[in-house]
CSV table of N, CA and C in Angstrom, one decimal:
chain,number,residue,atom,x,y,z
L,46,MET,N,-0.1,31.0,8.7
L,46,MET,CA,0.8,30.1,9.4
L,46,MET,C,0.3,28.7,9.3
L,47,SER,N,1.1,27.7,9.2
L,47,SER,CA,0.7,26.3,9.1
L,47,SER,C,0.7,25.7,10.5
L,48,ALA,N,-0.2,24.7,10.7
L,48,ALA,CA,-0.2,24.0,11.9
L,48,ALA,C,1.0,23.2,12.1
L,49,PRO,N,1.5,23.1,13.4
L,49,PRO,CA,2.7,22.3,13.6
L,49,PRO,C,2.4,20.8,13.3
L,50,GLN,N,3.5,20.2,12.7
L,50,GLN,CA,3.3,18.8,12.3
L,50,GLN,C,3.3,17.9,13.6
L,51,ALA,N,2.4,16.9,13.5
L,51,ALA,CA,2.2,16.0,14.6
L,51,ALA,C,3.4,15.1,14.7
L,52,PRO,N,3.8,14.6,15.9
L,52,PRO,CA,4.9,13.7,16.1
L,52,PRO,C,4.7,12.4,15.4
L,53,TRP,N,5.8,11.8,14.9
L,53,TRP,CA,5.7,10.5,14.2
L,53,TRP,C,5.2,9.4,15.2
L,54,ASP,N,4.2,8.7,14.8
L,54,ASP,CA,3.6,7.6,15.7
L,54,ASP,C,3.7,6.3,15.0
L,55,PRO,N,4.7,5.4,15.2
L,55,PRO,CA,4.8,4.1,14.6
L,55,PRO,C,3.6,3.2,14.8
L,56,ALA,N,3.0,3.3,16.0
L,56,ALA,CA,1.8,2.4,16.2
L,56,ALA,C,0.7,2.8,15.3
L,57,GLN,N,0.5,4.1,15.1
L,57,GLN,CA,-0.6,4.6,14.2
L,57,GLN,C,-0.3,4.1,12.7
L,58,VAL,N,1.0,4.2,12.3
L,58,VAL,CA,1.3,3.7,11.0
L,58,VAL,C,1.1,2.2,10.8
L,59,ARG,N,1.5,1.4,11.8
L,59,ARG,CA,1.2,0.0,11.8
L,59,ARG,C,-0.3,-0.3,11.7
L,60,LEU,N,-1.0,0.4,12.5
L,60,LEU,CA,-2.5,0.2,12.5
L,60,LEU,C,-3.1,0.5,11.1
L,61,TRP,N,-2.6,1.6,10.5
L,61,TRP,CA,-3.0,2.0,9.2
L,61,TRP,C,-2.7,0.9,8.2
L,62,LEU,N,-1.5,0.4,8.2
L,62,LEU,CA,-1.1,-0.6,7.3
L,62,LEU,C,-1.9,-1.9,7.5
L,63,GLU,N,-2.2,-2.3,8.7
L,63,GLU,CA,-3.1,-3.5,8.9
L,63,GLU,C,-4.5,-3.2,8.3
L,64,ARG,N,-5.0,-2.1,8.5
L,64,ARG,CA,-6.3,-1.8,8.0
L,64,ARG,C,-6.3,-1.7,6.4
L,65,ARG,N,-5.3,-1.2,5.9
L,65,ARG,CA,-5.2,-1.2,4.4
L,65,ARG,C,-5.0,-2.6,3.8
L,66,ILE,N,-4.3,-3.4,4.5
L,66,ILE,CA,-4.2,-4.8,4.1
L,66,ILE,C,-5.6,-5.5,4.1
L,67,LYS,N,-6.3,-5.3,5.1
L,67,LYS,CA,-7.7,-5.9,5.2
L,67,LYS,C,-8.6,-5.4,4.1
L,68,ALA,N,-8.5,-4.1,3.9
L,68,ALA,CA,-9.3,-3.5,2.8
L,68,ALA,C,-8.9,-4.0,1.5
L,69,ALA,N,-7.6,-4.1,1.2
L,69,ALA,CA,-7.1,-4.6,-0.1
L,69,ALA,C,-7.6,-6.0,-0.3
L,70,ARG,N,-7.5,-6.8,0.7
L,70,ARG,CA,-7.9,-8.2,0.5
L,70,ARG,C,-9.4,-8.3,0.2
L,71,SER,N,-10.2,-7.5,0.9
L,71,SER,CA,-11.6,-7.4,0.7
L,71,SER,C,-11.9,-7.0,-0.8
L,72,ASP,N,-11.2,-5.9,-1.2
L,72,ASP,CA,-11.4,-5.4,-2.6
L,72,ASP,C,-11.0,-6.5,-3.6
L,73,GLN,N,-10.0,-7.3,-3.3
L,73,GLN,CA,-9.6,-8.4,-4.2
L,73,GLN,C,-10.7,-9.5,-4.3
L,74,ASP,N,-11.3,-9.7,-3.2
L,74,ASP,CA,-12.4,-10.7,-3.1
L,74,ASP,C,-13.6,-10.2,-4.0
L,75,VAL,N,-13.9,-9.0,-3.8
L,75,VAL,CA,-15.0,-8.4,-4.6
L,75,VAL,C,-14.7,-8.4,-6.1
L,76,ALA,N,-13.5,-8.0,-6.4
L,76,ALA,CA,-13.1,-8.0,-7.8
L,76,ALA,C,-13.0,-9.4,-8.4
L,77,ASP,N,-12.6,-10.4,-7.6
L,77,ASP,CA,-12.6,-11.7,-8.1
L,77,ASP,C,-14.0,-12.3,-8.4
L,78,ARG,N,-15.0,-11.9,-7.7
L,78,ARG,CA,-16.3,-12.3,-7.9
L,78,ARG,C,-16.9,-11.8,-9.2
L,79,TYR,N,-16.4,-10.6,-9.7
L,79,TYR,CA,-16.9,-10.0,-10.9
L,79,TYR,C,-16.2,-10.4,-12.1
L,80,GLY,N,-15.1,-11.1,-12.0
L,80,GLY,CA,-14.3,-11.7,-13.1
L,80,GLY,C,-13.6,-10.7,-13.9
L,81,ARG,N,-13.7,-10.8,-15.2
L,81,ARG,CA,-12.9,-10.0,-16.2
L,81,ARG,C,-13.2,-8.5,-16.1
L,82,ASP,N,-14.4,-8.2,-15.7
L,82,ASP,CA,-14.8,-6.8,-15.6
L,82,ASP,C,-14.0,-6.0,-14.6
L,83,ARG,N,-13.5,-6.7,-13.6
L,83,ARG,CA,-12.8,-6.0,-12.5
L,83,ARG,C,-11.3,-6.4,-12.4
L,84,GLU,N,-10.7,-6.9,-13.4
L,84,GLU,CA,-9.3,-7.3,-13.3
L,84,GLU,C,-8.4,-6.1,-12.9
L,85,ASP,N,-8.7,-4.9,-13.4
L,85,ASP,CA,-7.9,-3.7,-13.0
L,85,ASP,C,-8.0,-3.5,-11.5
L,86,ASP,N,-9.2,-3.6,-11.0
L,86,ASP,CA,-9.4,-3.4,-9.5
L,86,ASP,C,-8.7,-4.5,-8.7
L,87,TYR,N,-8.7,-5.7,-9.2
L,87,TYR,CA,-8.0,-6.8,-8.5
L,87,TYR,C,-6.5,-6.5,-8.4
L,88,ASP,N,-5.9,-6.1,-9.6
L,88,ASP,CA,-4.4,-5.8,-9.6
L,88,ASP,C,-4.1,-4.6,-8.7
L,89,LYS,N,-4.9,-3.6,-8.7
L,89,LYS,CA,-4.7,-2.4,-7.9
L,89,LYS,C,-4.7,-2.8,-6.4
L,90,ALA,N,-5.7,-3.6,-6.0
L,90,ALA,CA,-5.8,-4.0,-4.6
L,90,ALA,C,-4.7,-4.9,-4.2
L,91,ALA,N,-4.3,-5.8,-5.2
L,91,ALA,CA,-3.1,-6.7,-4.9
L,91,ALA,C,-1.8,-5.9,-4.7
L,92,ALA,N,-1.7,-4.8,-5.5
L,92,ALA,CA,-0.5,-4.0,-5.4
L,92,ALA,C,-0.5,-3.3,-4.0
L,93,GLU,N,-1.6,-2.8,-3.6
L,93,GLU,CA,-1.7,-2.1,-2.3
L,93,GLU,C,-1.4,-3.1,-1.2
L,94,GLU,N,-1.9,-4.3,-1.2
L,94,GLU,CA,-1.7,-5.3,-0.2
L,94,GLU,C,-0.2,-5.7,-0.2
L,95,TRP,N,0.4,-5.9,-1.4
L,95,TRP,CA,1.8,-6.2,-1.5
L,95,TRP,C,2.7,-5.2,-0.8
L,96,VAL,N,2.5,-3.9,-1.1
L,96,VAL,CA,3.3,-2.9,-0.5
L,96,VAL,C,3.1,-2.8,1.0
L,97,CYS,N,1.9,-2.9,1.4
L,97,CYS,CA,1.7,-2.8,2.9
L,97,CYS,C,2.3,-4.0,3.6
L,98,GLU,N,2.2,-5.2,3.0
L,98,GLU,CA,2.8,-6.4,3.6
L,98,GLU,C,4.3,-6.2,3.7
L,99,GLN,N,4.9,-5.6,2.7
L,99,GLN,CA,6.4,-5.4,2.7
L,99,GLN,C,6.8,-4.5,3.9
L,100,LEU,N,5.9,-3.6,4.3
L,100,LEU,CA,6.3,-2.7,5.3
L,100,LEU,C,5.8,-3.0,6.7
L,101,ARG,N,4.8,-3.9,6.8
L,101,ARG,CA,4.1,-4.1,8.0
L,101,ARG,C,5.0,-4.5,9.2
L,102,HIS,N,5.9,-5.4,8.9
L,102,HIS,CA,6.8,-5.9,10.0
L,102,HIS,C,8.2,-5.3,9.9
L,103,SER,N,8.4,-4.2,9.2
L,103,SER,CA,9.7,-3.6,9.0
L,103,SER,C,10.0,-2.7,10.2
L,104,ASP,N,11.3,-2.7,10.6
L,104,ASP,CA,11.7,-1.8,11.6
L,104,ASP,C,11.8,-0.3,11.1
L,105,ALA,N,11.7,-0.1,9.9
L,105,ALA,CA,11.8,1.2,9.3
L,105,ALA,C,10.6,2.1,9.8
L,106,ILE,N,9.5,1.5,10.2
L,106,ILE,CA,8.3,2.2,10.6
L,106,ILE,C,8.6,3.0,11.9
L,107,GLU,N,9.6,2.6,12.6
L,107,GLU,CA,9.9,3.3,13.9
L,107,GLU,C,10.4,4.7,13.7
L,108,ASP,N,10.9,5.0,12.5
L,108,ASP,CA,11.5,6.3,12.3
L,108,ASP,C,11.0,6.8,10.9
L,109,GLN,N,10.5,8.1,10.9
L,109,GLN,CA,9.9,8.6,9.7
L,109,GLN,C,10.9,8.7,8.5
L,110,ALA,N,12.2,9.1,8.8
L,110,ALA,CA,13.2,9.2,7.7
L,110,ALA,C,13.5,7.8,7.2
L,111,ARG,N,13.7,6.8,8.1
L,111,ARG,CA,14.0,5.4,7.7
L,111,ARG,C,12.9,4.8,6.8
L,112,LEU,N,11.6,5.2,7.2
L,112,LEU,CA,10.5,4.7,6.4
L,112,LEU,C,10.6,5.2,5.0
L,113,GLY,N,10.8,6.5,4.9
L,113,GLY,CA,11.0,7.2,3.5
L,113,GLY,C,12.1,6.5,2.7
L,114,GLU,N,13.2,6.2,3.4
L,114,GLU,CA,14.3,5.5,2.7
L,114,GLU,C,13.9,4.1,2.2
L,115,ALA,N,13.2,3.4,3.1
L,115,ALA,CA,12.8,2.0,2.8
L,115,ALA,C,11.8,2.1,1.6
L,116,LEU,N,10.9,3.0,1.6
L,116,LEU,CA,10.0,3.2,0.5
L,116,LEU,C,10.7,3.5,-0.8
L,117,LYS,N,11.7,4.4,-0.8
L,117,LYS,CA,12.4,4.7,-2.0
L,117,LYS,C,13.2,3.5,-2.5
L,118,ALA,N,13.7,2.7,-1.5
L,118,ALA,CA,14.5,1.5,-1.9
L,118,ALA,C,13.6,0.5,-2.6
L,119,LEU,N,12.3,0.4,-2.1
L,119,LEU,CA,11.4,-0.5,-2.8
L,119,LEU,C,11.0,0.0,-4.2
L,120,LEU,N,10.9,1.3,-4.3
L,120,LEU,CA,10.5,1.9,-5.6
L,120,LEU,C,11.7,1.7,-6.6
L,121,ALA,N,12.9,1.7,-6.1
L,121,ALA,CA,14.1,1.5,-7.0
L,121,ALA,C,14.2,0.1,-7.6
L,122,LYS,N,13.5,-0.9,-6.9
L,122,LYS,CA,13.5,-2.2,-7.4
L,122,LYS,C,13.0,-2.3,-8.9
L,123,ASP,N,13.5,-3.2,-9.6
L,123,ASP,CA,13.1,-3.4,-11.0
L,123,ASP,C,11.9,-4.4,-11.2
L,124,ASP,N,11.9,-5.3,-10.2
L,124,ASP,CA,10.9,-6.4,-10.4
L,124,ASP,C,10.0,-6.6,-9.2
L,125,PHE,N,8.7,-6.6,-9.4
L,125,PHE,CA,7.8,-6.8,-8.3
L,125,PHE,C,7.0,-8.1,-8.7
L,126,TYR,N,7.0,-9.0,-7.7
L,126,TYR,CA,6.3,-10.3,-8.1
L,126,TYR,C,5.3,-10.6,-7.0
L,127,ARG,N,4.1,-11.1,-7.5
L,127,ARG,CA,3.1,-11.6,-6.7
L,127,ARG,C,2.3,-12.6,-7.5
L,128,ALA,N,2.1,-13.8,-7.0
L,128,ALA,CA,1.4,-14.8,-7.7
L,128,ALA,C,-0.1,-14.4,-7.8
L,129,GLY,N,-0.7,-14.7,-8.9
L,129,GLY,CA,-2.2,-14.6,-9.0
L,129,GLY,C,-2.6,-13.3,-9.6
L,130,VAL,N,-1.7,-12.3,-9.9
L,130,VAL,CA,-2.2,-11.1,-10.5
L,130,VAL,C,-2.6,-11.3,-11.9
L,131,ARG,N,-3.5,-10.5,-12.4
L,131,ARG,CA,-4.1,-10.6,-13.7
L,131,ARG,C,-3.1,-10.1,-14.8
L,132,SER,N,-2.5,-9.0,-14.5
L,132,SER,CA,-1.5,-8.4,-15.5
L,132,SER,C,-0.3,-8.0,-14.7
L,133,GLU,N,0.9,-8.5,-15.1
L,133,GLU,CA,2.1,-8.2,-14.4
L,133,GLU,C,2.5,-6.7,-14.6
L,134,GLN,N,2.3,-6.2,-15.8
L,134,GLN,CA,2.6,-4.8,-16.1
L,134,GLN,C,1.7,-3.9,-15.3
L,135,ARG,N,0.4,-4.1,-15.2
L,135,ARG,CA,-0.5,-3.3,-14.5
L,135,ARG,C,-0.2,-3.4,-13.0
L,136,PHE,N,0.1,-4.6,-12.5
L,136,PHE,CA,0.5,-4.7,-11.1
L,136,PHE,C,1.7,-3.9,-10.7
L,137,GLU,N,2.8,-4.0,-11.6
L,137,GLU,CA,4.0,-3.2,-11.3
L,137,GLU,C,3.7,-1.7,-11.3
L,138,ARG,N,2.9,-1.3,-12.3
L,138,ARG,CA,2.5,0.1,-12.4
L,138,ARG,C,1.8,0.6,-11.1
L,139,GLU,N,0.9,-0.2,-10.6
L,139,GLU,CA,0.1,0.1,-9.4
L,139,GLU,C,1.0,0.1,-8.2
L,140,VAL,N,1.9,-0.8,-8.1
L,140,VAL,CA,2.9,-0.9,-7.0
L,140,VAL,C,3.7,0.4,-6.9
L,141,LYS,N,4.2,0.8,-8.1
L,141,LYS,CA,5.0,2.1,-8.1
L,141,LYS,C,4.1,3.3,-7.7
L,142,THR,N,2.9,3.3,-8.2
L,142,THR,CA,2.0,4.4,-7.9
L,142,THR,C,1.7,4.5,-6.4
L,143,TYR,N,1.5,3.3,-5.8
L,143,TYR,CA,1.2,3.3,-4.4
L,143,TYR,C,2.4,3.6,-3.5
L,144,LEU,N,3.6,3.2,-4.0
L,144,LEU,CA,4.8,3.5,-3.3
L,144,LEU,C,5.0,5.1,-3.3
L,145,ARG,N,4.8,5.7,-4.4
L,145,ARG,CA,4.9,7.1,-4.5
L,145,ARG,C,3.9,7.8,-3.6
L,146,LYS,N,2.7,7.3,-3.5
L,146,LYS,CA,1.8,7.9,-2.5
L,146,LYS,C,2.3,7.8,-1.1
L,147,LEU,N,2.8,6.6,-0.7
L,147,LEU,CA,3.3,6.4,0.6
L,147,LEU,C,4.5,7.2,0.9
L,148,ILE,N,5.4,7.5,-0.1
L,148,ILE,CA,6.5,8.3,0.1
L,148,ILE,C,6.1,9.7,0.5
L,149,LYS,N,5.1,10.2,-0.2
L,149,LYS,CA,4.5,11.6,0.1
L,149,LYS,C,3.9,11.6,1.5
L,150,MET,N,3.2,10.5,1.8
L,150,MET,CA,2.5,10.5,3.1
L,150,MET,C,3.6,10.4,4.2
L,151,ALA,N,4.6,9.7,4.1
L,151,ALA,CA,5.7,9.5,5.1
L,151,ALA,C,6.4,10.8,5.2
L,152,ALA,N,6.7,11.5,4.1
L,152,ALA,CA,7.5,12.8,4.2
L,152,ALA,C,6.7,13.8,4.9
L,153,SER,N,5.4,13.9,4.7
L,153,SER,CA,4.6,14.9,5.3
L,153,SER,C,3.9,14.5,6.6
L,154,ASN,N,4.0,13.2,6.9
L,154,ASN,CA,3.4,12.6,8.1
L,154,ASN,C,1.9,12.9,8.1
L,155,THR,N,1.2,12.8,7.0
L,155,THR,CA,-0.2,13.0,6.9
L,155,THR,C,-0.9,11.8,6.2
L,156,GLY,N,-2.1,11.6,6.6
L,156,GLY,CA,-2.9,10.5,6.0
L,156,GLY,C,-2.9,9.2,6.8
L,157,PHE,N,-2.0,9.0,7.7
L,157,PHE,CA,-2.0,7.8,8.5
L,157,PHE,C,-3.1,7.7,9.5
L,158,GLY,N,-3.8,8.8,9.7
L,158,GLY,CA,-4.9,8.8,10.7
L,158,GLY,C,-6.2,8.5,10.0
L,159,LYS,N,-6.2,8.4,8.7
L,159,LYS,CA,-7.5,8.1,7.9
L,159,LYS,C,-7.7,6.6,8.0
L,160,MET,N,-8.7,6.2,8.7
L,160,MET,CA,-8.9,4.7,8.9
L,160,MET,C,-10.1,4.2,8.1
L,161,LEU,N,-10.7,5.1,7.3
L,161,LEU,CA,-11.9,4.6,6.6
L,161,LEU,C,-11.4,3.7,5.5
L,162,ARG,N,-12.3,2.8,5.1
L,162,ARG,CA,-11.9,1.8,4.1
L,162,ARG,C,-11.6,2.4,2.8
L,163,TYR,N,-12.4,3.3,2.3
L,163,TYR,CA,-12.2,3.9,1.0
L,163,TYR,C,-11.5,5.2,1.2
L,164,GLN,N,-10.3,5.4,0.6
L,164,GLN,CA,-9.6,6.6,0.7
L,164,GLN,C,-9.5,7.3,-0.6
């Protein structure tokens, strides 16, 4: 038998998003210091920050189903833009990957309790 699913906690999700934004910004700073060697890491962190920023102040966080719908709507977009990324294609690929991860997390209501920097 599986354990019962924990109730949806919007405050926990907001806190998780805040911490992921801080971690992504820190990762971008580190990647920036290393230059060309870490351009991939920079774009990946920029994608994570962009996605979390899109959701941080959204009302969709209040309801698990609405968050899933909001994530799917973001994934359906054709164009993702953020100034300063190293490669637009890599950034868009990382945004889509991160959105898919969050869709799975929102559907199963798991992972939002993980507050460690590296996940």
